[in-house]
Short mmCIF file of C-alpha atoms in Angstrom, two decimals:
data_model
loop_
_atom_site.label_atom_id
_atom_site.label_comp_id
_atom_site.label_asym_id
_atom_site.label_seq_id
_atom_site.Cartn_x
_atom_site.Cartn_y
_atom_site.Cartn_z
CA MET A 317 -63.79 -30.85 40.29
CA THR A 318 -62.04 -33.70 38.32
CA PRO A 319 -58.82 -34.95 39.89
CA HIS A 320 -55.68 -34.46 37.75
CA ARG A 321 -54.66 -37.40 35.55
CA PRO A 322 -50.90 -37.34 35.02
CA GLU A 323 -51.23 -39.92 32.13
CA LYS A 324 -53.89 -39.51 29.47
CA ARG A 325 -54.10 -42.53 27.16
CA THR A 326 -57.60 -42.12 25.60
CA HIS A 327 -59.91 -39.19 24.78
CA THR A 328 -61.88 -40.12 27.92
CA ASP A 329 -58.98 -39.30 30.28
CA VAL A 330 -59.95 -35.74 31.13
CA ASP A 331 -59.44 -33.34 33.95
CA GLU A 332 -59.44 -29.64 34.64
CA SER A 333 -56.26 -29.21 32.67
CA THR A 334 -57.67 -30.76 29.42
CA ASP A 335 -60.92 -28.77 29.88
CA THR A 336 -58.92 -25.65 30.14
CA TYR A 337 -56.80 -26.59 27.09
CA ASP A 338 -59.85 -27.32 24.99
CA THR A 339 -61.59 -24.06 26.09
CA VAL A 340 -58.51 -21.99 25.14
CA GLU A 341 -58.23 -23.66 21.79
CA TRP A 342 -61.92 -23.09 21.06
CA LEU A 343 -61.55 -19.35 21.94
CA LEU A 344 -58.49 -18.94 19.69
CA GLN A 345 -60.38 -20.33 16.83
CA HIS A 346 -63.67 -18.52 17.23
CA VAL A 347 -62.90 -15.12 18.90
CA PRO A 348 -61.78 -12.57 16.35
CA ASN A 349 -58.98 -9.90 16.83
CA HIS A 350 -56.98 -11.71 19.50
CA ASN A 351 -53.19 -11.54 19.89
CA GLY A 352 -52.83 -15.23 20.67
CA ARG A 353 -51.99 -14.58 24.34
CA VAL A 354 -54.29 -15.94 27.12
CA GLY A 355 -54.40 -15.23 30.80
CA LEU A 356 -56.28 -17.01 33.63
CA TRP A 357 -57.57 -15.32 36.81
CA GLY A 358 -59.66 -16.65 39.66
CA ILE A 359 -60.68 -16.31 43.17
CA SER A 360 -61.41 -19.10 45.68
CA TYR A 361 -62.82 -22.12 43.78
CA ALA A 362 -62.31 -20.32 40.47
CA GLY A 363 -58.62 -19.84 41.81
CA PHE A 364 -58.32 -23.54 42.27
CA TYR A 365 -59.57 -24.10 38.72
CA THR A 366 -56.99 -21.60 37.57
CA ALA A 367 -54.17 -23.45 39.24
CA ALA A 368 -55.38 -26.90 38.09
CA GLY A 369 -55.88 -25.70 34.51
CA ILE A 370 -52.19 -24.94 33.94
CA ILE A 371 -50.66 -28.25 34.90
CA ASP A 372 -50.73 -29.37 31.32
CA THR A 373 -50.97 -25.95 29.92
CA HIS A 374 -51.98 -24.67 26.47
CA PRO A 375 -48.99 -22.81 24.89
CA ALA A 376 -51.10 -19.76 24.45
CA ILE A 377 -51.51 -19.35 28.23
CA LYS A 378 -48.88 -16.76 29.20
CA ARG A 379 -50.06 -15.77 32.70
CA GLU A 380 -52.18 -17.13 35.54
CA MET A 381 -53.22 -15.56 38.79
CA ALA A 382 -55.09 -17.42 41.49
CA ARG A 383 -55.85 -14.45 43.61
CA GLY A 384 -57.59 -16.09 46.62
CA SER A 385 -58.38 -19.30 48.32
CA LEU A 386 -61.04 -20.53 50.74
CA ALA A 387 -60.40 -23.60 53.03
CA LYS A 388 -61.83 -25.00 56.28
CA ARG A 389 -59.41 -25.18 59.26
CA PRO A 390 -59.92 -26.41 62.81
CA GLY A 391 -59.61 -23.95 65.71
CA LYS A 392 -60.11 -23.51 69.40
CA LEU A 393 -63.75 -22.23 69.05
CA GLY A 394 -64.75 -24.48 66.26
CA THR A 395 -64.09 -24.83 62.53
CA TYR A 396 -62.96 -21.75 60.57
CA TRP A 397 -62.93 -20.52 57.08
CA ARG A 398 -59.41 -19.58 56.10
CA LEU A 399 -59.39 -16.80 53.48
CA ARG A 400 -56.13 -16.16 51.60
CA ALA A 401 -55.45 -13.57 48.88
CA ARG A 402 -52.42 -11.99 47.20
CA ASP A 403 -51.81 -8.30 46.78
CA THR A 404 -50.20 -6.60 43.86
CA ALA A 405 -46.72 -7.33 45.26
CA HIS A 406 -47.64 -11.08 45.59
CA LYS A 407 -47.71 -10.96 49.42
CA VAL A 408 -50.28 -13.38 50.94
CA TRP A 409 -52.73 -11.93 53.30
CA GLU A 410 -54.96 -14.17 55.49
CA LYS A 411 -58.33 -13.76 57.24
CA ARG A 412 -60.15 -16.19 59.47
CA LEU A 413 -63.99 -16.52 59.86
CA LEU A 414 -65.76 -18.91 62.21
CA TRP A 415 -67.77 -21.40 60.18
CA LYS A 416 -69.13 -23.67 62.92
CA ASP A 417 -68.84 -23.31 66.67
CA ARG A 418 -68.29 -26.23 68.97
CA SER A 419 -72.00 -26.98 69.10
CA GLY A 420 -72.17 -27.33 65.34
CA ARG A 421 -74.11 -24.08 64.81
CA ILE A 422 -73.13 -22.41 61.47
CA VAL A 423 -71.92 -18.97 62.13
CA THR A 424 -70.64 -17.98 58.64
CA THR A 425 -71.99 -19.66 55.51
CA GLN A 426 -69.88 -20.50 52.56
CA ALA A 427 -71.55 -17.79 50.51
CA ALA A 428 -70.77 -15.21 53.10
CA ALA A 429 -67.25 -16.34 53.30
CA GLN A 430 -66.97 -16.22 49.52
CA ASP A 431 -68.20 -12.55 49.64
CA GLN A 432 -65.67 -11.71 52.20
CA LEU A 433 -62.89 -13.23 50.09
CA SER A 434 -64.00 -11.23 47.06
CA GLU A 435 -63.97 -8.05 49.10
CA LEU A 436 -60.45 -8.91 50.47
CA VAL A 437 -59.21 -9.37 46.81
CA ARG A 438 -60.84 -6.17 45.78
CA GLN A 439 -59.12 -4.26 48.59
CA LEU A 440 -55.77 -5.72 47.74
CA SER A 441 -56.21 -4.76 44.11
CA ASP A 442 -56.61 -1.03 44.96
CA GLY A 443 -52.93 -0.45 45.51
CA PRO A 444 -50.68 -0.61 48.62
CA PRO A 445 -52.86 -2.48 51.21
CA PRO A 446 -53.64 -0.56 54.47
CA ALA A 447 -52.86 -1.95 57.90
CA TYR A 448 -56.50 -3.10 58.47
CA ILE A 449 -56.67 -5.42 55.50
CA GLY A 450 -57.95 -8.86 56.45
CA ARG A 451 -59.63 -7.76 59.60
CA ASP A 452 -63.35 -7.46 60.36
CA ARG A 453 -64.50 -4.09 59.09
CA LYS A 454 -66.34 -3.41 62.24
CA ARG A 455 -63.05 -3.36 64.14
CA VAL A 456 -61.18 -0.87 61.93
CA ARG A 457 -60.51 2.20 64.07
CA PHE A 458 -60.72 5.72 63.03
CA VAL A 459 -57.02 6.33 63.63
CA GLU A 460 -56.14 3.66 61.03
CA VAL A 461 -58.31 5.18 58.31
CA ALA A 462 -56.99 8.75 59.21
CA ASN A 463 -53.46 7.59 58.78
CA GLU A 464 -54.13 6.03 55.51
CA TRP A 465 -56.06 9.08 54.35
CA LEU A 466 -53.22 11.34 55.34
CA SER A 467 -50.65 9.14 53.50
CA VAL A 468 -52.50 9.59 50.17
CA SER A 469 -53.60 13.18 50.66
CA PRO A 470 -52.05 15.58 48.05
CA THR A 471 -51.69 18.44 50.63
CA THR A 472 -48.16 19.67 51.41
CA GLY A 473 -46.43 22.43 53.31
CA GLY A 474 -48.31 24.41 55.97
CA THR A 475 -51.70 22.93 55.10
CA ARG A 476 -50.41 19.39 55.75
CA LYS A 477 -48.69 20.49 58.90
CA SER A 478 -51.98 22.03 60.19
CA TYR A 479 -53.92 18.78 59.27
CA GLU A 480 -51.43 16.79 61.21
CA THR A 481 -51.54 19.08 64.26
CA ILE A 482 -55.35 19.08 64.32
CA LEU A 483 -55.53 15.31 64.13
CA LYS A 484 -52.92 14.85 66.76
CA PHE A 485 -54.20 17.23 69.40
CA GLN A 486 -57.93 17.63 68.54
CA ILE A 487 -59.39 14.60 66.80
CA LEU A 488 -57.49 11.40 67.59
CA PRO A 489 -57.46 11.76 71.45
CA ASN A 490 -61.32 11.78 71.22
CA LEU A 491 -62.06 9.57 68.23
CA GLY A 492 -58.88 7.76 67.39
CA GLY A 493 -59.77 4.39 69.05
CA VAL A 494 -63.34 4.34 67.88
CA PRO A 495 -64.25 1.86 65.12
CA VAL A 496 -65.42 3.78 62.16
CA SER A 497 -68.59 1.71 61.99
CA ASP A 498 -69.53 3.02 65.43
CA LEU A 499 -69.28 6.72 64.48
CA THR A 500 -72.74 8.03 64.11
CA LYS A 501 -74.11 11.54 63.35
CA ILE A 502 -75.18 11.89 67.00
CA ARG A 503 -71.86 10.85 68.34
CA LEU A 504 -70.00 13.30 66.07
CA GLN A 505 -72.39 16.14 66.92
CA GLN A 506 -71.71 15.49 70.58
CA TYR A 507 -67.98 15.68 69.83
CA VAL A 508 -68.49 19.02 68.25
CA GLN A 509 -70.70 20.43 70.98
CA GLN A 510 -68.42 19.19 73.77
CA SER A 511 -65.22 20.48 72.28
CA ALA A 512 -63.53 23.35 74.21
CA SER A 513 -61.59 24.42 71.11
CA ALA A 514 -62.13 27.68 69.24
CA PRO A 515 -64.96 27.57 66.67
CA GLU A 516 -62.58 27.99 63.82
CA THR A 517 -60.46 25.00 65.02
CA ILE A 518 -63.60 22.86 65.44
CA ARG A 519 -64.71 23.73 61.89
CA LYS A 520 -61.40 22.63 60.51
CA ALA A 521 -61.52 19.39 62.62
CA LEU A 522 -65.05 18.70 61.21
CA PHE A 523 -63.76 19.15 57.69
CA LEU A 524 -61.02 16.58 58.32
CA ILE A 525 -63.41 14.14 59.88
CA ARG A 526 -65.73 14.40 56.86
CA SER A 527 -62.79 13.82 54.48
CA ILE A 528 -61.54 10.83 56.39
CA LEU A 529 -64.94 9.20 56.65
CA GLU A 530 -65.50 9.90 52.96
CA HIS A 531 -62.30 7.83 52.47
CA ALA A 532 -63.76 5.07 54.63
CA VAL A 533 -66.79 5.01 52.40
CA GLU A 534 -64.62 4.61 49.27
CA ARG A 535 -62.77 1.74 51.08
CA ARG A 536 -66.28 0.23 51.72
CA LEU A 537 -65.66 0.21 55.47
CA ILE A 538 -68.89 2.07 56.04
CA SER A 539 -71.92 2.57 53.77
CA HIS A 540 -72.29 6.31 54.14
CA ASN A 541 -70.56 9.28 55.71
CA PRO A 542 -72.19 10.10 59.08
CA ALA A 543 -70.36 13.45 59.31
CA THR A 544 -72.05 14.94 56.18
CA LYS A 545 -74.96 16.48 58.10
CA VAL A 546 -73.14 17.24 61.31
CA ARG A 547 -73.46 21.07 62.09
CA GLY A 548 -70.34 22.92 63.01
CA PRO A 549 -70.18 25.91 65.37
CA LYS A 550 -70.91 29.42 64.13
CA VAL A 551 -67.64 31.20 63.34
CA GLU A 552 -67.60 34.86 63.86
CA ARG A 553 -65.96 36.65 60.95
CA LEU A 554 -62.77 38.24 62.08
CA GLN A 555 -62.71 41.99 61.55
CA LEU A 556 -60.03 42.73 58.89
CA ARG A 557 -57.72 45.51 59.92
CA VAL A 558 -56.53 47.65 57.00
CA TRP A 559 -54.78 51.05 56.65
CA THR A 560 -56.16 54.14 54.93
CA ALA A 561 -54.17 55.65 52.12
CA ASP A 562 -52.93 58.33 54.48
CA GLN A 563 -51.75 55.78 56.93
CA VAL A 564 -49.91 53.76 54.28
CA THR A 565 -48.08 56.99 53.30
CA LEU A 566 -47.19 57.81 56.92
CA PHE A 567 -45.83 54.25 57.38
CA LEU A 568 -43.68 54.28 54.24
CA ASN A 569 -42.35 57.76 55.12
CA ALA A 570 -41.05 56.39 58.38
CA PHE A 571 -38.28 54.41 56.56
CA SER A 572 -34.89 56.01 56.41
CA PRO A 573 -32.52 55.88 53.37
CA GLU A 574 -30.53 53.21 55.11
CA THR A 575 -33.63 51.01 55.29
CA PHE A 576 -34.68 51.52 51.54
CA LYS A 577 -34.42 47.82 50.93
CA TRP A 578 -37.11 47.11 53.60
CA LYS A 579 -39.21 50.02 52.38
CA VAL A 580 -39.36 48.39 48.93
CA LEU A 581 -40.41 45.14 50.49
CA ALA A 582 -43.13 46.91 52.39
CA GLU A 583 -44.27 48.56 49.11
CA VAL A 584 -44.48 45.09 47.48
CA LEU A 585 -46.74 43.90 50.34
CA LEU A 586 -48.87 47.02 50.41
CA PHE A 587 -49.00 48.03 46.67
CA ALA A 588 -48.88 44.57 45.06
CA GLY A 589 -50.61 42.46 47.74
CA LEU A 590 -48.15 39.66 47.62
CA ARG A 591 -48.08 37.08 50.45
CA PHE A 592 -44.94 37.21 52.55
CA GLY A 593 -43.64 33.90 51.15
CA GLU A 594 -44.21 35.26 47.52
CA ALA A 595 -42.46 38.56 48.34
CA ILE A 596 -39.26 37.12 49.79
CA ALA A 597 -38.92 34.70 46.97
CA LEU A 598 -38.95 37.51 44.34
CA THR A 599 -36.06 37.80 41.93
CA PRO A 600 -35.37 40.63 39.43
CA ALA A 601 -36.30 38.17 36.60
CA GLN A 602 -39.91 38.34 37.78
CA VAL A 603 -40.14 42.12 37.48
CA THR A 604 -41.11 43.35 33.97
CA ALA A 605 -41.68 46.83 32.75
CA GLU A 606 -45.29 46.96 34.07
CA THR A 607 -45.92 43.87 36.14
CA ILE A 608 -44.61 41.42 38.73
CA ILE A 609 -44.91 37.80 37.73
CA VAL A 610 -45.72 35.91 40.79
CA ASP A 611 -44.90 32.28 40.05
CA ARG A 612 -43.08 31.10 43.20
CA ALA A 613 -43.16 31.29 46.98
CA TRP A 614 -40.96 30.28 49.80
CA ASP A 615 -42.41 27.64 52.14
CA SER A 616 -40.79 28.25 55.53
CA ILE A 617 -42.16 25.03 56.99
CA MET A 618 -41.00 22.67 54.31
CA ARG A 619 -38.02 24.93 53.62
CA ARG A 620 -38.43 24.89 49.82
CA VAL A 621 -39.63 26.98 46.89
CA LYS A 622 -43.11 25.98 45.75
CA THR A 623 -45.91 27.35 43.53
CA PRO A 624 -48.17 30.18 44.90
CA LYS A 625 -51.06 29.17 47.08
CA SER A 626 -53.52 29.35 44.22
CA GLY A 627 -51.44 26.71 42.40
CA LYS A 628 -50.71 28.93 39.41
CA ALA A 629 -48.78 32.08 38.38
CA ARG A 630 -50.34 35.49 38.24
CA SER A 631 -49.38 38.93 36.92
CA VAL A 632 -49.73 41.89 39.32
CA ASP A 633 -49.71 45.45 37.78
CA LEU A 634 -47.05 47.77 39.23
CA HIS A 635 -48.15 50.78 41.27
CA PRO A 636 -46.29 53.91 40.16
CA GLN A 637 -44.33 54.37 43.35
CA LEU A 638 -43.59 50.65 43.53
CA LYS A 639 -42.51 50.59 39.89
CA ARG A 640 -40.01 53.42 40.51
CA ASP A 641 -38.45 51.92 43.62
CA LEU A 642 -38.48 48.37 42.40
CA PHE A 643 -36.33 49.38 39.39
CA THR A 644 -34.08 51.70 41.47
CA TYR A 645 -33.32 49.29 44.32
CA PRO A 646 -31.77 46.36 42.37
CA GLU A 647 -29.58 48.75 40.37
CA GLN A 648 -28.31 50.28 43.63
CA SER A 649 -27.68 46.88 45.27
CA SER A 650 -26.20 45.03 42.24
CA ILE A 651 -28.49 42.05 42.63
CA PRO A 652 -28.02 39.40 39.83
CA ARG A 653 -31.04 38.60 37.75
CA ASP A 654 -31.69 35.28 39.42
CA GLY A 655 -30.79 36.47 42.89
CA LEU A 656 -33.22 37.18 45.78
CA LEU A 657 -34.49 40.79 45.86
CA PHE A 658 -34.98 40.73 49.69
CA PRO A 659 -32.61 38.23 51.21
CA ALA A 660 -31.78 38.11 54.95
CA ASN A 661 -28.34 39.35 56.19
CA ASN A 662 -26.91 35.88 55.71
CA GLY A 663 -28.09 35.77 52.02
CA LYS A 664 -30.87 33.25 52.65
CA TYR A 665 -34.57 33.59 52.67
CA LEU A 666 -35.90 36.19 55.13
CA LEU A 667 -37.75 34.98 58.20
CA ASN A 668 -41.24 36.39 58.81
CA SER A 669 -40.50 36.75 62.52
CA ARG A 670 -37.32 38.60 61.95
CA PHE A 671 -38.86 41.08 59.55
CA LEU A 672 -41.72 41.58 61.95
CA GLN A 673 -39.60 42.28 64.94
CA ASP A 674 -36.69 44.23 63.35
CA ILE A 675 -38.63 46.28 60.72
CA TRP A 676 -42.42 46.10 60.66
CA LYS A 677 -43.13 46.82 64.30
CA PRO A 678 -40.56 49.53 64.83
CA MET A 679 -41.71 51.37 61.63
CA ILE A 680 -45.33 51.26 62.82
CA GLU A 681 -44.31 52.79 66.15
CA ARG A 682 -42.22 55.46 64.43
CA ALA A 683 -45.03 56.34 61.97
CA GLY A 684 -47.73 56.38 64.77
CA VAL A 685 -50.22 54.33 62.66
CA PRO A 686 -52.58 51.59 64.11
CA PRO A 687 -50.72 48.28 64.43
CA ILE A 688 -51.57 45.63 61.74
CA ARG A 689 -50.03 42.25 60.87
CA ILE A 690 -47.78 41.80 57.93
CA HIS A 691 -50.52 39.86 56.15
CA ASP A 692 -52.94 42.74 56.70
CA ALA A 693 -50.90 44.65 54.12
CA ARG A 694 -52.46 42.22 51.55
CA HIS A 695 -55.90 42.98 52.97
CA THR A 696 -55.09 46.69 52.62
CA PHE A 697 -54.10 46.20 48.96
CA VAL A 698 -57.33 44.32 48.04
CA ALA A 699 -59.61 46.67 50.00
CA HIS A 700 -58.15 49.78 48.21
CA LEU A 701 -58.57 48.21 44.83
CA LEU A 702 -62.26 47.53 45.48
CA GLU A 703 -62.78 50.97 47.08
CA SER A 704 -61.35 52.69 43.98
CA GLY A 705 -64.10 50.98 41.88
CA GLU A 706 -61.96 48.28 40.24
CA ASN A 707 -63.89 45.30 38.75
CA PRO A 708 -64.03 42.35 41.26
CA VAL A 709 -62.81 39.92 38.57
CA TYR A 710 -59.74 42.16 38.05
CA VAL A 711 -59.15 42.39 41.82
CA LYS A 712 -59.42 38.60 42.05
CA GLU A 713 -56.82 38.15 39.48
CA GLN A 714 -54.48 40.67 41.05
CA ALA A 715 -54.81 39.04 44.36
CA GLY A 716 -54.68 35.36 43.14
CA HIS A 717 -58.04 34.50 44.70
CA TYR A 718 -59.94 31.50 43.35
CA SER A 719 -63.01 33.44 42.62
CA ALA A 720 -64.44 37.00 42.48
CA GLY A 721 -67.23 35.83 44.82
CA PHE A 722 -64.76 35.05 47.49
CA THR A 723 -63.11 38.40 47.01
CA LEU A 724 -66.40 40.26 47.54
CA ASP A 725 -67.51 38.06 50.42
CA ARG A 726 -64.18 38.58 52.21
CA TYR A 727 -63.57 42.25 51.53
CA GLY A 728 -66.87 43.77 50.31
CA HIS A 729 -67.92 44.85 53.92
CA LEU A 730 -64.83 47.00 54.21
CA VAL A 731 -65.79 49.00 51.10
CA ARG A 732 -69.49 49.28 52.18
CA SER A 733 -68.41 50.46 55.66
CA ARG A 734 -66.16 53.10 54.24
CA ASN A 735 -68.87 54.26 51.77
CA ARG A 736 -71.27 54.66 54.61
CA ASP A 737 -68.73 56.72 56.51
CA ARG A 738 -68.34 58.92 53.47
CA SER A 739 -72.07 59.22 53.01
CA SER A 740 -72.49 60.28 56.64
CA GLY A 741 -69.80 62.92 56.18
CA VAL A 742 -71.42 64.22 53.02
CA GLN A 743 -74.80 64.39 54.77
CA ALA A 744 -73.32 66.23 57.71
CA SER A 745 -71.71 68.79 55.43
CA LEU A 746 -75.15 69.35 53.71
CA ASP A 747 -76.85 69.76 57.04
CA ARG A 748 -74.34 72.41 58.15
CA ALA A 749 -74.81 74.18 54.90
CA LYS A 750 -78.66 74.31 55.41
CA ASN A 751 -78.16 75.81 58.87
#
């Protein structure tokens, strides 16, 4: 490194500034297709060269950025490397590494400190710096990475709320204070086996842990994801409860003329398979001559209208009974084209709990049919389509599932079970005829 010479009288009076000037001049004359604008960038020693090179700057140099510096500073335990770097907002971040202890033993070499500085600059170049920037990677706790992962996660609404709940009550109390570098496959497997939560909850927690540790790999806090091969608990498939066609008819016949509005909503759930948030967000503008265009849903947690769960709109064919009632009801009620078809009494979006307590449960009792949840109306819709022999791809499109494979895996057993029941009934009839 040549010291700066403020006065240059002969051609032998050179320094870093003149070297930079000559280099830029040579590049401008010999490199084709440039725009005449030059920038300088450097880390540590190269950063010092960058700063020294612009004292008597070439007019083509328009921007310089010395992103990091490395210097020795005394401390209580010995001599330290002081690492400094700037983020994209030009805030200076500092990190200290012990170079020599009091006995003179070298703890961190200059090459290792240089590597740490380069890593610090790389992290600060990735965007908004997380809270753990500048610290030893072995001391970064799981909770810090989890909070950063959650801040950049694209999830919204109920999914995000469930993630936050599982993190707060299931994961962070057990793993939050553990450095991510200390999390091993064995330790995570022990967490899964010792958890007293339901298998489905543990499965969701393991999914979050894998996602967060994958983020830690991308941040180069760990070299690999230890949760990748951790086995989750076996989750028993919940038995779906659906109504037969006769039970659907009994339920709908239980509605009186005064509750026709709620009967039409029940038909939307049972004959079109809409999710409750999609059904209560319906407007007359979404109903065509033959279909319902499902392109919006009400998010009761975030209290806003959003796209359907699948992320895209779908077209649902109208059942004959639903088609008749869905066109009759708006005309009777004088609902504007952009108004809600099924608003609450106060004109706002209907609450699931209110519909359940005031309409759904009382009508089930009046009809004398087996109790099912509101969402089971959607399961009934899909099961009946498959049972009637509809193509799984068509059923998938009507329900808004992401694949026909999911539709068959989720509902196929219902159809097989009913087919077995019918086979048994036919066989019994044949046996009676023989006798």
